[in-house]
Amino acid sequence: MEKAVPEYVIEMLHITKEFPGIKANDDITLQLRKGEIHALLGENGAGKSTLMSVLFGLYQPEKGEIRKDGKTVQIRNPNDATALNIGMVHQHFKLIDVFTVLDNIILGAEDTKLGFLSKKKARAKVAALSDRYGLKVDLDAKIEDITVGMQQRVEILKMLYRDNEVLIFDEPTAVLTPQEIDELMKIMKELTAEGKSILFITHKLNEIMAVADRCTVLRKGRYIGTVEIAETNQAELSRMMVGRDVQLVVDKEPAQPAQTILEVSDLHVRSRLYHRDAVKGVSFQVRAGEIVCIAGIDGNGQSELVYGVTGLEKASKGRITLNGVDISSAPVRKRSKAGMSHIPEDRHKHGLILDNTLEQNMVLQRYYEPRFQNCGFIRFNAVREYAEQLIEQYDVRSGQGAITTTRSMSGGNQQKAIIAREIDRDLPLIIAVQPTRGLDVGAIEYIHSQLVKQRDAGKAVLLVSLELDEVMNLSDRILVMYEGEIVGELDPRKTTVEELGLYMAGAKRQGKEEQA
């Protein structure tokens, strides 16, 4: 008699996981069929990453049971998960900065001969996977020298290298360009066609509609329901997720630009990875009362441009003026005090001190102001009061409020904390790099409205985004970067996504006289 094949490859039954001050997962059941892409949807802090971390052995649940192929299993740590052929691409990558790409991929699954590390076979296998799935990476580059989009590819290759059959993708598209997202969607479909099963955490409703078979929705740590994608739509999913109707299009009046706030002239910035300029003679202006967006495929110099303007990297040539003051050689704090707010691309490296509390992070650039210190001593009550006010205003969710360690918060709530801090500083220039990365539709709606509000209050906003919808919806002018240069200035009201894509791919460019 034939053995019945279990319907589900993974079952998480009645999972409860608690942290100090918060029930992250409250009696959640999730079932994954073999060969399906199952989306896990929810607001920031809804408990999605926690649930997947339980499945991967990073957390132990207080209650509940996990079954693999119908049999109850104990997953005490990630090694147990790997032994069960469960792999995970984490939202915040688990990579070692000073190791090469190849070393990170094979770490923990090394091939040895007589106690010596043998990389030849591993290199060939990784190269084959890289070619097969279109995940091009430089195997000898150090992690600290490559973009976040490239790091994402390394995480995926790391999982594929281990021949896992259950793949967990935690916010995999948060740092990818539209083209890379399309590629990833194709890869996910190929993987399920080969019999693998995918759990896919995302906030992006269009991605769920494009690739998922079913979707489970969580809200505030509780199970809301599981739906078949063929029988639902984006509006219904967002209602299940947020508990209300969400406006998916940015509502704004035409811009009324005034005086120039930021002027960048002939800026050159060196690449950290290659011995050449990543930014080559870039010039532009951002005026009060407008949102100017730098668009482009990741790795075309946008990050280095922001580093040069904010002072994170020294420009090798060029001039930057803020409110008429030359800040070309000014250190970061001086630029900040001159009127520059910065929502950085990498919230962990440049935005937060993860082991500090939320309230300490809220005053990172202001702790020395008279409001927060007296004769060199921090006024802790003033800091607490200020942090609590921002936490409430921006709906930053954390287990213990202002005293929560920032590392323990969800990625989306960490992002909200940075945005709250930077917008509240009330400075004439806001540089926002991927401001809605990893945020849910409700939070995106709020952040977009905040940026438009800042624009309408006469602030100059420089937005750097890889999200084409965000670029088209939010900006008043679009500057397209390709290979370190600005190749086009477009009006979002008069252009199309297709035309924008041609500029981004380098297939089209405006002459200098046209841009002027």
CSV table of C-alpha atoms in Angstrom, one decimal, residues 129-313:
chain,number,residue,atom,x,y,z
A,129,LEU,CA,24.2,28.7,-9.6
A,130,SER,CA,25.0,32.4,-10.3
A,131,ASP,CA,24.8,31.7,-14.1
A,132,ARG,CA,21.7,29.6,-13.9
A,133,TYR,CA,19.6,32.0,-11.9
A,134,GLY,CA,21.1,35.3,-13.2
A,135,LEU,CA,22.6,36.2,-9.8
A,136,LYS,CA,25.8,37.9,-11.0
A,137,VAL,CA,28.2,38.7,-8.2
A,138,ASP,CA,32.0,39.3,-7.9
A,139,LEU,CA,33.0,36.2,-5.8
A,140,ASP,CA,36.2,37.9,-4.6
A,141,ALA,CA,34.8,41.2,-3.5
A,142,LYS,CA,34.5,41.9,0.2
A,143,ILE,CA,30.9,42.3,1.5
A,144,GLU,CA,31.7,45.8,2.9
A,145,ASP,CA,32.5,47.0,-0.6
A,146,ILE,CA,29.4,45.8,-2.4
A,147,THR,CA,25.9,47.4,-2.6
A,148,VAL,CA,23.0,46.2,-0.6
A,149,GLY,CA,21.4,44.8,-3.8
A,150,MET,CA,24.5,42.7,-4.3
A,151,GLN,CA,24.4,41.5,-0.7
A,152,GLN,CA,20.9,40.3,-1.3
A,153,ARG,CA,22.1,38.1,-4.2
A,154,VAL,CA,24.8,36.7,-1.9
A,155,GLU,CA,22.2,35.7,0.7
A,156,ILE,CA,20.1,34.0,-2.0
A,157,LEU,CA,23.1,32.1,-3.4
A,158,LYS,CA,24.1,31.1,0.2
A,159,MET,CA,20.7,29.4,0.5
A,160,LEU,CA,20.7,27.8,-3.0
A,161,TYR,CA,24.3,26.5,-2.3
A,162,ARG,CA,22.9,24.4,0.6
A,163,ASP,CA,20.3,22.7,-1.7
A,164,ASN,CA,17.5,23.7,0.7
A,165,GLU,CA,13.9,22.6,-0.3
A,166,VAL,CA,12.0,25.1,1.9
A,167,LEU,CA,13.1,28.6,1.2
A,168,ILE,CA,12.1,31.6,3.5
A,169,PHE,CA,12.5,35.0,1.8
A,170,ASP,CA,12.2,37.8,4.4
A,171,GLU,CA,11.5,41.1,2.6
A,172,PRO,CA,13.7,40.0,-0.3
A,173,THR,CA,12.8,42.9,-2.6
A,174,ALA,CA,13.2,45.7,-0.1
A,175,VAL,CA,16.7,46.6,-1.5
A,176,LEU,CA,16.3,45.6,-5.1
A,177,THR,CA,15.7,47.6,-8.3
A,178,PRO,CA,12.6,47.0,-10.4
A,179,GLN,CA,14.6,45.0,-12.9
A,180,GLU,CA,16.2,42.9,-10.1
A,181,ILE,CA,12.7,42.3,-8.6
A,182,ASP,CA,11.4,41.0,-11.9
A,183,GLU,CA,14.5,38.7,-12.0
A,184,LEU,CA,13.8,37.5,-8.5
A,185,MET,CA,10.2,36.7,-9.2
A,186,LYS,CA,11.3,34.6,-12.2
A,187,ILE,CA,13.8,32.8,-10.0
A,188,MET,CA,11.1,32.1,-7.3
A,189,LYS,CA,8.8,30.6,-10.0
A,190,GLU,CA,11.7,28.5,-11.3
A,191,LEU,CA,12.5,27.2,-7.8
A,192,THR,CA,8.9,26.1,-7.2
A,193,ALA,CA,8.7,24.5,-10.6
A,194,GLU,CA,11.7,22.4,-9.4
A,195,GLY,CA,9.7,21.3,-6.4
A,196,LYS,CA,10.9,23.7,-3.8
A,197,SER,CA,8.5,25.5,-1.5
A,198,ILE,CA,8.7,29.2,-0.7
A,199,LEU,CA,7.6,31.3,2.2
A,200,PHE,CA,7.7,34.9,1.1
A,201,ILE,CA,7.4,37.8,3.6
A,202,THR,CA,6.6,41.1,1.9
A,203,HIS,CA,4.7,44.4,2.2
A,204,LYS,CA,4.3,44.8,-1.5
A,205,LEU,CA,0.9,43.9,-2.6
A,206,ASN,CA,1.7,43.9,-6.4
A,207,GLU,CA,4.5,41.3,-5.8
A,208,ILE,CA,2.1,39.0,-3.9
A,209,MET,CA,-0.5,39.3,-6.7
A,210,ALA,CA,2.3,38.6,-9.3
A,211,VAL,CA,3.9,35.4,-7.8
A,212,ALA,CA,2.1,34.0,-4.8
A,213,ASP,CA,-0.4,31.1,-4.8
A,214,ARG,CA,-1.8,31.9,-1.3
A,215,CYS,CA,-1.4,34.6,1.3
A,216,THR,CA,-1.6,34.5,5.1
A,217,VAL,CA,-2.2,37.9,6.8
A,218,LEU,CA,-1.1,38.8,10.3
A,219,ARG,CA,-2.1,41.9,12.2
A,220,LYS,CA,-0.5,42.9,15.6
A,221,GLY,CA,0.8,39.4,16.2
A,222,ARG,CA,-2.5,37.6,15.4
A,223,TYR,CA,-3.7,35.5,12.5
A,224,ILE,CA,-6.3,37.3,10.3
A,225,GLY,CA,-6.8,34.7,7.6
A,226,THR,CA,-5.4,32.8,4.5
A,227,VAL,CA,-6.6,33.6,1.0
A,228,GLU,CA,-6.2,32.2,-2.5
A,229,ILE,CA,-4.5,34.9,-4.6
A,230,ALA,CA,-6.7,34.1,-7.6
A,231,GLU,CA,-9.7,35.0,-5.5
A,232,THR,CA,-8.6,38.4,-4.0
A,233,ASN,CA,-7.3,41.8,-4.9
A,234,GLN,CA,-4.9,44.5,-3.6
A,235,ALA,CA,-7.6,46.5,-1.9
A,236,GLU,CA,-8.9,43.5,0.1
A,237,LEU,CA,-5.4,42.4,1.1
A,238,SER,CA,-4.5,45.9,2.3
A,239,ARG,CA,-7.8,46.1,4.3
A,240,MET,CA,-7.0,42.7,5.9
A,241,MET,CA,-3.4,43.9,6.7
A,242,VAL,CA,-4.1,47.4,8.1
A,243,GLY,CA,-7.7,47.0,9.2
A,244,ARG,CA,-8.9,50.0,7.1
A,245,ASP,CA,-9.0,51.3,3.5
A,246,VAL,CA,-5.6,52.6,2.4
A,247,GLN,CA,-5.0,55.2,-0.3
A,248,LEU,CA,-2.5,53.6,-2.7
A,249,VAL,CA,-1.8,56.8,-4.8
A,250,VAL,CA,0.0,60.0,-3.5
A,251,ASP,CA,-2.4,62.9,-3.3
A,252,LYS,CA,-0.5,66.2,-3.9
A,253,GLU,CA,-0.9,69.6,-5.5
A,254,PRO,CA,1.6,70.9,-8.2
A,255,ALA,CA,4.8,72.1,-6.7
A,256,GLN,CA,5.5,75.8,-6.1
A,257,PRO,CA,9.3,75.9,-6.1
A,258,ALA,CA,11.1,79.0,-4.6
A,259,GLN,CA,14.7,79.8,-3.9
A,260,THR,CA,17.6,77.2,-4.4
A,261,ILE,CA,18.4,75.4,-1.2
A,262,LEU,CA,21.0,72.8,-2.4
A,263,GLU,CA,23.3,73.4,-5.3
A,264,VAL,CA,25.7,70.7,-6.5
A,265,SER,CA,28.3,71.6,-9.2
A,266,ASP,CA,30.6,69.3,-11.1
A,267,LEU,CA,30.7,66.7,-8.3
A,268,HIS,CA,33.1,63.8,-8.5
A,269,VAL,CA,33.1,61.0,-5.8
A,270,ARG,CA,35.5,58.0,-5.9
A,271,SER,CA,34.1,54.4,-5.7
A,272,ARG,CA,35.0,52.5,-2.5
A,273,LEU,CA,35.3,49.3,-4.5
A,274,TYR,CA,36.9,50.3,-7.8
A,275,HIS,CA,39.8,52.8,-8.5
A,276,ARG,CA,37.6,55.2,-10.5
A,277,ASP,CA,35.0,57.9,-10.0
A,278,ALA,CA,31.5,56.5,-9.2
A,279,VAL,CA,30.1,60.0,-9.6
A,280,LYS,CA,31.4,61.9,-12.6
A,281,GLY,CA,30.8,65.6,-12.9
A,282,VAL,CA,27.2,65.7,-11.5
A,283,SER,CA,25.4,69.1,-11.3
A,284,PHE,CA,21.9,69.9,-10.1
A,285,GLN,CA,19.8,72.1,-7.8
A,286,VAL,CA,17.0,71.4,-5.4
A,287,ARG,CA,14.7,74.3,-4.6
A,288,ALA,CA,12.5,75.0,-1.6
A,289,GLY,CA,9.0,73.6,-2.2
A,290,GLU,CA,9.9,70.8,-4.5
A,291,ILE,CA,10.7,67.0,-4.4
A,292,VAL,CA,13.6,66.2,-6.8
A,293,CYS,CA,14.1,62.5,-7.2
A,294,ILE,CA,17.4,60.8,-8.3
A,295,ALA,CA,16.3,57.6,-10.1
A,296,GLY,CA,18.4,54.8,-11.5
A,297,ILE,CA,19.3,51.2,-11.4
A,298,ASP,CA,21.2,50.4,-8.2
A,299,GLY,CA,25.0,50.8,-8.5
A,300,ASN,CA,25.0,53.7,-10.9
A,301,GLY,CA,26.5,56.1,-8.4
A,302,GLN,CA,23.4,57.2,-6.4
A,303,SER,CA,24.8,55.9,-3.1
A,304,GLU,CA,28.2,57.6,-3.7
A,305,LEU,CA,26.4,60.9,-4.7
A,306,VAL,CA,24.5,60.9,-1.4
A,307,TYR,CA,27.8,60.0,0.5
A,308,GLY,CA,29.4,63.0,-1.2
A,309,VAL,CA,26.6,65.4,-0.5
A,310,THR,CA,26.1,64.3,3.2
A,311,GLY,CA,29.8,64.1,4.0
A,312,LEU,CA,30.0,60.4,4.5
A,313,GLU,CA,32.5,60.3,1.7
